[in-house]
Amino acid sequence: MKFTIHTYGCQMNVRDSEAVEALMLAAGHEKAAGEDDAEIVIVNSCTVRQKAEEKAVGKSGNLIAAGKITGMMGCAVKRMGADIFKRLPKLHFAVGPRAFGLIPKIVADGKYPVLELGEDAVPMGMDAHTETSWQSFVTVLLGCDNRCSYCIVPDVRGHEYSRPAREIIAEVSQLAKRGVKEVCLLGQSVLRYGVRNKAWDDYAGEAFPRLLRELSAIDGLERIRFTSAHPKGCTDELISVYRDCPKVCRHLHLPVQSGSDRILAEMGRRYTREEYLAAVKRLRDLDPEFSVTTDVIVGYPGETEEDFEDTRSLMQEASFDNSFIFKYSPRPGTRSAALLDDVPQEEKERRDQVLLADQEARGLMRNKRLVGTRREVLFEGPSKRKADRYSGRDGGNRIIVWDRPEDCSGDLRLGEKLTLEVIDAHPQILVGRPV
Ligand code: SAH
Ligand code: SF4
């Protein structure tokens, strides 16, 4: 049957959708040209904020009304459980984030409705990939055991589980053979890889740095990225990997959430402002151009103007290359949901705008420092904004655009490496020219 997948949420969902696509193709189904053309539509849902969940449920409702065989997968399914059929009585199937491997069988059986929550299972088809890209996500750590006060992820993605290192190494080797140049390793707190369960039977050292070293040895692979990280994992061992392994990109997404020690403690983040800044300093001492990006929540219950100003000043001190700002959204069953959501919506909006404006100015300042430097980029195709420009990314995950040559013969392949000199800077983008 012709199918398509509609994905909401984070990179982990993007990765899970890719696995489902590969499994469906292997089961003999065919990718539809678009939603209109599809007989089956699968909606991969997010529930990290209320709005995200509403979007996925709304979308599924529309698809059911359009007569499609409609399935939902992902985080909102796990949060809602059987209640999902109260919202969407005609939904055909719903599978949790650790049960997506069952989808081909559910479709083959055709006995709807089906609900599979999966709990702490390791999904079948974890290593299934489609053959379309030069970049690939690879999940290394499932679930999360941190239980930050505001976060629904541990409830929906289950307990932490590290996939065996040999499976990951085999998967990445296979991808590299197929022409994949860049992998991004995924986990909620990826530096906890190998902590709760062993990654190697016989190894007692820090598992994630070792994994990076082993993946670095794979021929053909150009770049290794990973996300998300926690400052506790920024150990000497990790820093030495950055120093020794040129394939490991000097970019770290290190969500800080708040710059106020009081709020950080309430969130249960297990670091102070000072410890966080020390981790950033370690990275920038190694390389002043090290790109550090973050997530911040504004309007956490009880967040005062002073707490907010602490966040602002931390962001300035950390000199983030980019940041993602989220307005606090209470999630049922989390610890903070019991607290009064007392920062008014307009105030959350204002704090959001202030941090965005700060980031624009800071991004510009950080990018301007790179004018005149040479960056190694992997080619990503025509620029999204202007089709007469090419676009690529450097190791720091910075987007660099350059004029498309008039003579396009002997053109670049996607994922091809080239060197550019930076000639101009904007807050989110660099302009370069090939050297
Ligand atoms: N595991 C990652 C974060 C995963 S969720 C980490 O800890 O680094 C992605 C981001 O969504 C978080 O970093 C946080 O900024 C935001 N987020 C999570 N729960 C939220 C909530 N209830 N309201 C608003 N933002 C939230
Ligand atoms: Fe959520 Fe915290 Fe786990 Fe990240 S580390 S997924 S924010 S509980």
XYZ file of C-alpha atoms and ligand atoms in Angstrom:
469
model
C 0.000 0.000 0.000
C 1.052 3.586 -0.502
C 2.044 5.261 2.742
C 3.497 8.468 4.098
C 4.732 9.599 7.509
C 4.154 13.026 9.011
C 6.644 13.865 11.766
C 6.411 16.307 14.683
C 9.011 16.962 17.363
C 12.684 16.314 17.899
C 15.419 14.540 15.959
C 14.646 11.337 17.780
C 11.202 11.330 16.193
C 12.757 12.105 12.809
C 15.000 9.090 13.280
C 12.128 6.811 14.406
C 10.107 7.865 11.355
C 13.022 6.960 9.103
C 13.202 3.510 10.698
C 9.461 2.999 10.169
C 9.778 4.100 6.559
C 12.573 1.570 6.016
C 10.534 -1.195 7.692
C 7.441 -0.392 5.633
C 9.450 -0.437 2.398
C 11.024 -3.747 3.405
C 7.515 -5.121 3.999
C 6.620 -4.292 0.382
C 4.753 -1.015 0.838
C 5.420 1.952 -1.391
C 6.124 5.577 -0.529
C 3.292 7.845 -1.645
C 4.113 10.974 -3.633
C 2.259 13.030 -1.030
C -0.476 12.802 1.542
C -3.309 12.955 -1.035
C -1.863 9.990 -2.827
C -1.376 7.907 0.349
C -3.644 5.099 1.567
C -1.949 4.941 4.967
C -0.697 7.979 6.863
C 1.333 7.644 10.059
C 1.589 10.673 12.337
C 4.673 10.646 14.570
C 3.677 12.746 17.567
C 5.401 14.915 20.165
C 4.114 15.769 23.636
C 6.943 17.824 25.143
C 4.685 20.864 25.181
C 0.877 20.904 25.118
C 0.774 22.670 21.733
C 2.887 20.001 20.057
C 0.462 17.316 21.210
C -2.567 19.270 19.993
C -1.033 19.604 16.532
C -0.472 15.864 16.144
C -3.956 14.986 17.399
C -5.539 17.641 15.153
C -3.604 16.413 12.128
C -4.648 12.811 12.760
C -8.294 13.882 13.057
C -8.104 15.555 9.646
C -6.555 12.473 8.060
C -9.253 10.213 9.503
C -11.901 12.593 8.123
C -10.187 12.401 4.725
C -10.665 8.625 4.731
C -7.056 7.576 5.244
C -5.965 4.577 7.257
C -4.478 6.645 10.050
C -1.957 5.549 12.629
C -0.206 7.497 15.333
C 3.178 6.732 16.815
C 5.506 8.509 19.228
C 5.365 10.374 22.483
C 1.788 11.703 22.567
C 0.495 8.138 22.125
C 2.349 6.965 25.208
C 1.193 9.920 27.272
C -2.463 9.547 26.331
C -2.616 5.741 26.365
C -6.096 4.369 25.683
C -7.528 7.895 26.033
C -6.254 8.594 22.551
C -9.261 6.633 21.237
C -11.570 8.919 23.216
C -10.154 11.877 21.309
C -9.985 9.995 18.008
C -12.520 7.130 18.075
C -11.803 6.169 14.457
C -8.019 6.115 14.739
C -6.759 2.831 13.258
C -3.664 2.251 15.337
C -1.521 3.913 17.982
C 1.977 2.786 18.985
C 4.287 4.205 21.634
C 7.824 5.461 20.969
C 9.357 2.082 21.813
C 6.903 -0.009 19.791
C 7.263 1.392 16.268
C 8.757 -1.879 15.004
C 5.286 -3.448 15.220
C 3.745 -1.141 12.611
C 4.318 -3.352 9.515
C 2.678 -6.301 11.289
C -0.254 -4.199 12.496
C -0.818 -3.015 8.915
C -0.461 -6.554 7.520
C -3.011 -7.906 10.026
C -5.395 -5.030 9.254
C -7.422 -5.663 12.444
C -8.048 -2.157 13.744
C -8.070 -0.493 16.225
C -4.735 -1.469 17.796
C -2.943 0.095 20.760
C 0.665 -0.919 21.556
C 2.444 1.157 24.186
C 5.711 -0.788 24.196
C 6.842 0.349 27.669
C 10.612 -0.206 28.043
C 11.021 -2.483 25.031
C 13.897 -2.031 22.597
C 12.059 -1.432 19.325
C 12.544 -3.866 16.467
C 14.194 -2.215 13.498
C 16.309 0.195 15.594
C 19.002 -0.065 12.910
C 16.749 0.120 9.810
C 17.677 2.991 7.488
C 16.385 4.265 4.160
C 18.948 4.788 1.413
C 18.318 8.391 0.561
C 20.750 10.640 2.335
C 24.396 11.497 2.944
C 23.544 12.306 6.591
C 22.053 9.967 9.111
C 20.768 9.885 12.659
C 21.718 6.912 14.818
C 20.013 6.336 18.174
C 22.524 5.254 20.815
C 20.612 5.841 24.040
C 16.896 5.235 24.491
C 14.746 6.796 27.228
C 15.832 8.985 30.101
C 16.261 8.506 33.852
C 16.875 12.131 34.805
C 13.350 13.178 35.680
C 13.757 16.932 35.422
C 10.723 18.409 37.162
C 9.024 19.838 34.056
C 9.723 17.060 31.603
C 7.385 14.378 30.277
C 10.089 12.576 28.271
C 10.973 9.933 30.911
C 7.275 9.011 31.194
C 6.863 8.545 27.485
C 10.246 7.270 26.315
C 10.850 4.982 29.273
C 14.002 4.093 31.159
C 17.457 4.740 29.888
C 18.944 1.954 27.771
C 22.281 2.039 25.966
C 22.424 0.031 22.770
C 25.418 -2.340 22.647
C 28.473 -0.611 21.150
C 29.043 -3.392 18.591
C 25.541 -2.825 17.137
C 26.145 0.896 16.793
C 29.586 0.433 15.253
C 28.180 -2.097 12.759
C 25.307 0.249 11.900
C 27.566 3.259 11.318
C 30.062 1.178 9.289
C 27.201 0.027 7.083
C 25.993 3.610 6.624
C 29.504 4.782 5.723
C 29.783 2.017 3.106
C 26.569 3.302 1.610
C 28.029 6.787 1.265
C 26.844 8.464 4.464
C 29.344 11.217 5.366
C 27.888 12.540 8.605
C 26.190 10.786 11.496
C 24.466 12.381 14.444
C 24.243 10.135 17.508
C 21.034 10.601 19.460
C 20.051 10.302 23.085
C 18.233 12.493 25.618
C 21.399 12.734 27.666
C 23.811 11.057 25.359
C 26.857 11.389 27.617
C 25.166 8.892 29.943
C 25.753 6.264 27.285
C 26.920 3.051 28.952
C 26.186 4.267 32.500
C 22.956 2.464 33.405
C 23.727 -0.630 31.352
C 27.069 -1.591 29.852
C 27.939 -0.762 26.262
C 30.798 -3.300 26.205
C 30.872 -6.421 28.380
C 34.444 -5.889 29.490
C 35.023 -2.143 29.711
C 34.867 -0.056 32.854
C 36.027 3.328 31.463
C 33.866 6.157 30.109
C 31.794 4.566 27.385
C 30.742 7.519 25.251
C 34.251 8.870 24.607
C 35.353 5.345 23.678
C 32.419 5.008 21.278
C 33.415 8.283 19.598
C 36.999 7.073 19.195
C 35.903 3.797 17.634
C 33.464 5.473 15.260
C 36.206 7.912 14.245
C 38.174 5.007 12.808
C 35.453 4.172 10.258
C 36.627 4.823 6.684
C 34.590 7.170 4.538
C 32.803 8.807 7.448
C 33.686 12.524 7.612
C 31.813 13.834 10.613
C 30.351 12.680 13.906
C 27.896 14.832 15.837
C 25.766 13.995 18.866
C 22.922 15.495 20.893
C 21.801 16.304 23.654
C 24.485 16.640 26.286
C 24.601 17.394 30.020
C 27.455 19.413 31.605
C 28.271 16.510 33.955
C 29.366 14.541 30.913
C 31.909 17.159 29.773
C 34.781 15.218 31.295
C 38.524 15.381 30.559
C 38.061 12.200 28.582
C 35.485 13.872 26.301
C 37.697 16.928 25.853
C 40.605 14.693 24.852
C 38.393 13.080 22.197
C 37.661 16.527 20.764
C 41.387 17.186 20.764
C 42.402 13.871 19.147
C 39.572 13.122 16.708
C 39.084 15.632 13.882
C 35.923 13.850 12.716
C 34.150 14.674 15.978
C 32.544 18.072 15.326
C 33.354 20.918 17.660
C 29.736 21.660 18.365
C 27.847 20.748 21.503
C 24.154 21.207 22.197
C 24.177 21.692 25.948
C 20.707 22.607 27.214
C 20.974 24.907 30.249
C 17.236 25.601 30.866
C 17.882 28.427 33.343
C 20.680 30.615 34.681
C 19.207 30.845 38.185
C 20.603 28.407 40.750
C 17.303 28.427 42.606
C 15.347 27.430 39.475
C 17.987 24.905 38.398
C 17.680 23.203 41.789
C 13.888 23.165 41.551
C 14.125 21.692 38.083
C 16.403 18.940 39.385
C 19.034 19.646 36.736
C 21.930 18.516 39.013
C 24.306 21.378 38.171
C 24.760 24.973 39.256
C 25.228 27.994 37.079
C 28.922 27.944 37.926
C 29.336 24.268 37.029
C 27.549 24.825 33.750
C 29.756 27.785 32.829
C 32.859 25.780 33.786
C 31.841 23.096 31.268
C 31.454 25.719 28.530
C 34.835 27.184 29.450
C 36.509 23.789 29.088
C 35.190 23.562 25.516
C 36.165 27.098 24.576
C 39.602 26.760 26.196
C 40.209 23.904 23.803
C 38.962 25.945 20.858
C 37.624 29.535 21.088
C 35.500 28.809 18.007
C 33.871 25.801 19.665
C 30.150 26.156 18.900
C 27.895 25.806 21.934
C 24.110 25.861 21.579
C 21.399 25.535 24.185
C 17.751 25.204 25.211
C 16.150 27.570 27.706
C 12.740 27.511 29.373
C 11.146 30.865 30.252
C 8.286 31.240 32.717
C 8.955 28.187 34.898
C 6.635 28.317 37.965
C 7.848 31.009 40.348
C 10.437 32.414 37.904
C 10.975 35.996 39.063
C 12.366 38.916 37.109
C 15.630 38.332 38.967
C 15.750 34.643 37.975
C 15.082 35.684 34.403
C 17.887 38.246 34.494
C 20.190 35.459 35.759
C 19.276 33.448 32.662
C 19.978 36.456 30.474
C 23.390 37.048 31.990
C 24.318 33.375 31.856
C 23.498 33.312 28.155
C 25.736 36.305 27.649
C 28.580 34.765 29.654
C 28.304 31.445 27.865
C 28.223 33.365 24.584
C 25.978 30.802 22.926
C 26.252 30.418 19.185
C 22.553 29.621 18.997
C 19.720 29.006 21.418
C 16.199 27.599 21.412
C 13.793 29.306 23.812
C 10.690 27.511 25.089
C 7.765 28.932 27.026
C 7.029 26.735 30.022
C 4.112 24.379 29.457
C 2.867 22.212 32.369
C 2.763 18.510 31.478
C 0.413 16.177 33.331
C 2.107 13.886 35.828
C 5.403 15.788 36.002
C 6.563 17.197 39.366
C 6.246 20.804 38.300
C 2.672 20.271 37.088
C 1.712 20.370 40.778
C 3.057 23.931 41.012
C 1.052 26.977 40.074
C 1.832 28.024 36.481
C 2.006 31.601 37.708
C 3.983 33.481 35.059
C 1.347 35.062 32.808
C 1.360 34.127 29.126
C 2.211 37.718 28.053
C 5.160 37.724 30.415
C 6.432 34.388 29.025
C 6.067 35.941 25.583
C 8.039 39.019 26.627
C 10.868 36.971 28.174
C 10.973 34.842 25.044
C 11.312 37.945 22.841
C 14.013 39.473 25.029
C 16.128 36.311 24.840
C 15.583 36.006 21.095
C 16.741 39.599 20.544
C 19.795 39.000 22.752
C 20.603 35.882 20.749
C 20.343 37.751 17.429
C 22.869 40.320 18.612
C 25.151 37.692 20.133
C 24.917 35.436 17.075
C 25.956 38.334 14.867
C 28.850 39.201 17.146
C 30.079 35.587 17.265
C 29.721 35.146 13.514
C 31.533 38.413 12.730
C 34.606 37.047 14.478
C 34.760 34.331 11.830
C 34.980 36.717 8.869
C 38.314 36.091 7.131
C 38.653 32.534 8.499
C 38.457 29.369 6.406
C 35.766 26.814 7.147
C 35.451 23.270 5.963
C 31.841 22.637 4.906
C 29.837 19.704 3.629
C 27.617 20.685 0.700
C 23.859 20.534 1.428
C 22.364 21.760 -1.864
C 20.750 25.051 -2.917
C 20.031 27.526 -0.133
C 16.454 27.431 1.158
C 16.048 31.194 1.005
C 17.758 31.962 -2.301
C 17.961 29.279 -4.965
C 20.912 30.963 -6.698
C 23.029 30.229 -3.671
C 24.552 27.037 -2.366
C 24.439 26.077 1.264
C 26.496 23.916 3.580
C 27.474 23.565 7.215
C 30.776 23.706 9.017
C 31.724 21.437 11.907
C 30.206 23.960 14.342
C 26.824 23.404 12.629
C 26.949 26.953 11.227
C 25.122 27.477 7.944
C 27.327 28.993 5.239
C 25.961 30.125 1.869
C 27.890 31.042 -1.280
C 27.120 32.070 -4.844
C 26.293 29.212 -7.116
C 28.833 29.120 -9.941
C 27.445 30.063 -13.370
C 28.962 26.968 -14.864
C 27.378 24.115 -12.920
C 29.036 21.352 -14.912
C 31.231 19.135 -12.775
C 28.936 20.132 -9.947
C 29.155 19.236 -6.279
C 27.683 16.070 -4.846
C 25.589 16.300 -1.662
C 27.823 15.809 1.339
C 30.973 16.722 -0.593
C 33.633 18.537 1.405
C 34.947 21.929 0.375
C 36.766 24.875 1.925
C 35.223 28.339 2.036
C 36.532 31.668 3.183
C 34.013 33.629 5.244
C 33.349 37.048 3.676
C 30.268 38.241 5.555
C 28.263 37.438 8.694
C 24.592 37.545 9.726
C 23.100 36.453 13.074
C 22.173 32.950 11.828
C 24.204 32.603 8.652
C 27.683 33.100 7.229
C 28.457 34.074 3.655
C 31.525 32.498 2.076
C 33.444 31.999 -1.151
C 35.176 28.832 -2.289
C 38.954 28.863 -2.047
N 16.951 15.602 26.855
C 17.153 16.935 26.508
C 15.895 17.723 26.315
C 14.758 17.070 25.644
S 13.291 18.040 25.560
C 17.992 17.563 27.611
O 17.754 17.395 28.774
O 18.912 18.216 27.264
C 13.822 19.413 24.553
C 13.659 20.747 25.222
O 12.296 21.033 25.412
C 14.269 20.847 26.602
O 15.648 21.088 26.576
C 13.494 21.968 27.230
O 14.114 23.207 27.011
C 12.162 21.925 26.498
N 11.087 21.457 27.375
C 10.984 20.232 27.954
N 9.858 20.178 28.714
C 9.258 21.397 28.616
C 8.076 21.981 29.172
N 7.296 21.287 30.001
N 7.774 23.262 28.849
C 8.576 23.964 28.017
N 9.691 23.478 27.469
C 10.040 22.207 27.760
Fe 13.655 15.645 30.006
Fe 15.628 16.183 31.719
Fe 15.509 13.768 30.527
Fe 16.120 15.942 29.107
S 17.334 15.074 30.795
S 14.654 14.347 28.521
S 14.887 17.530 30.034
S 14.040 14.608 31.988
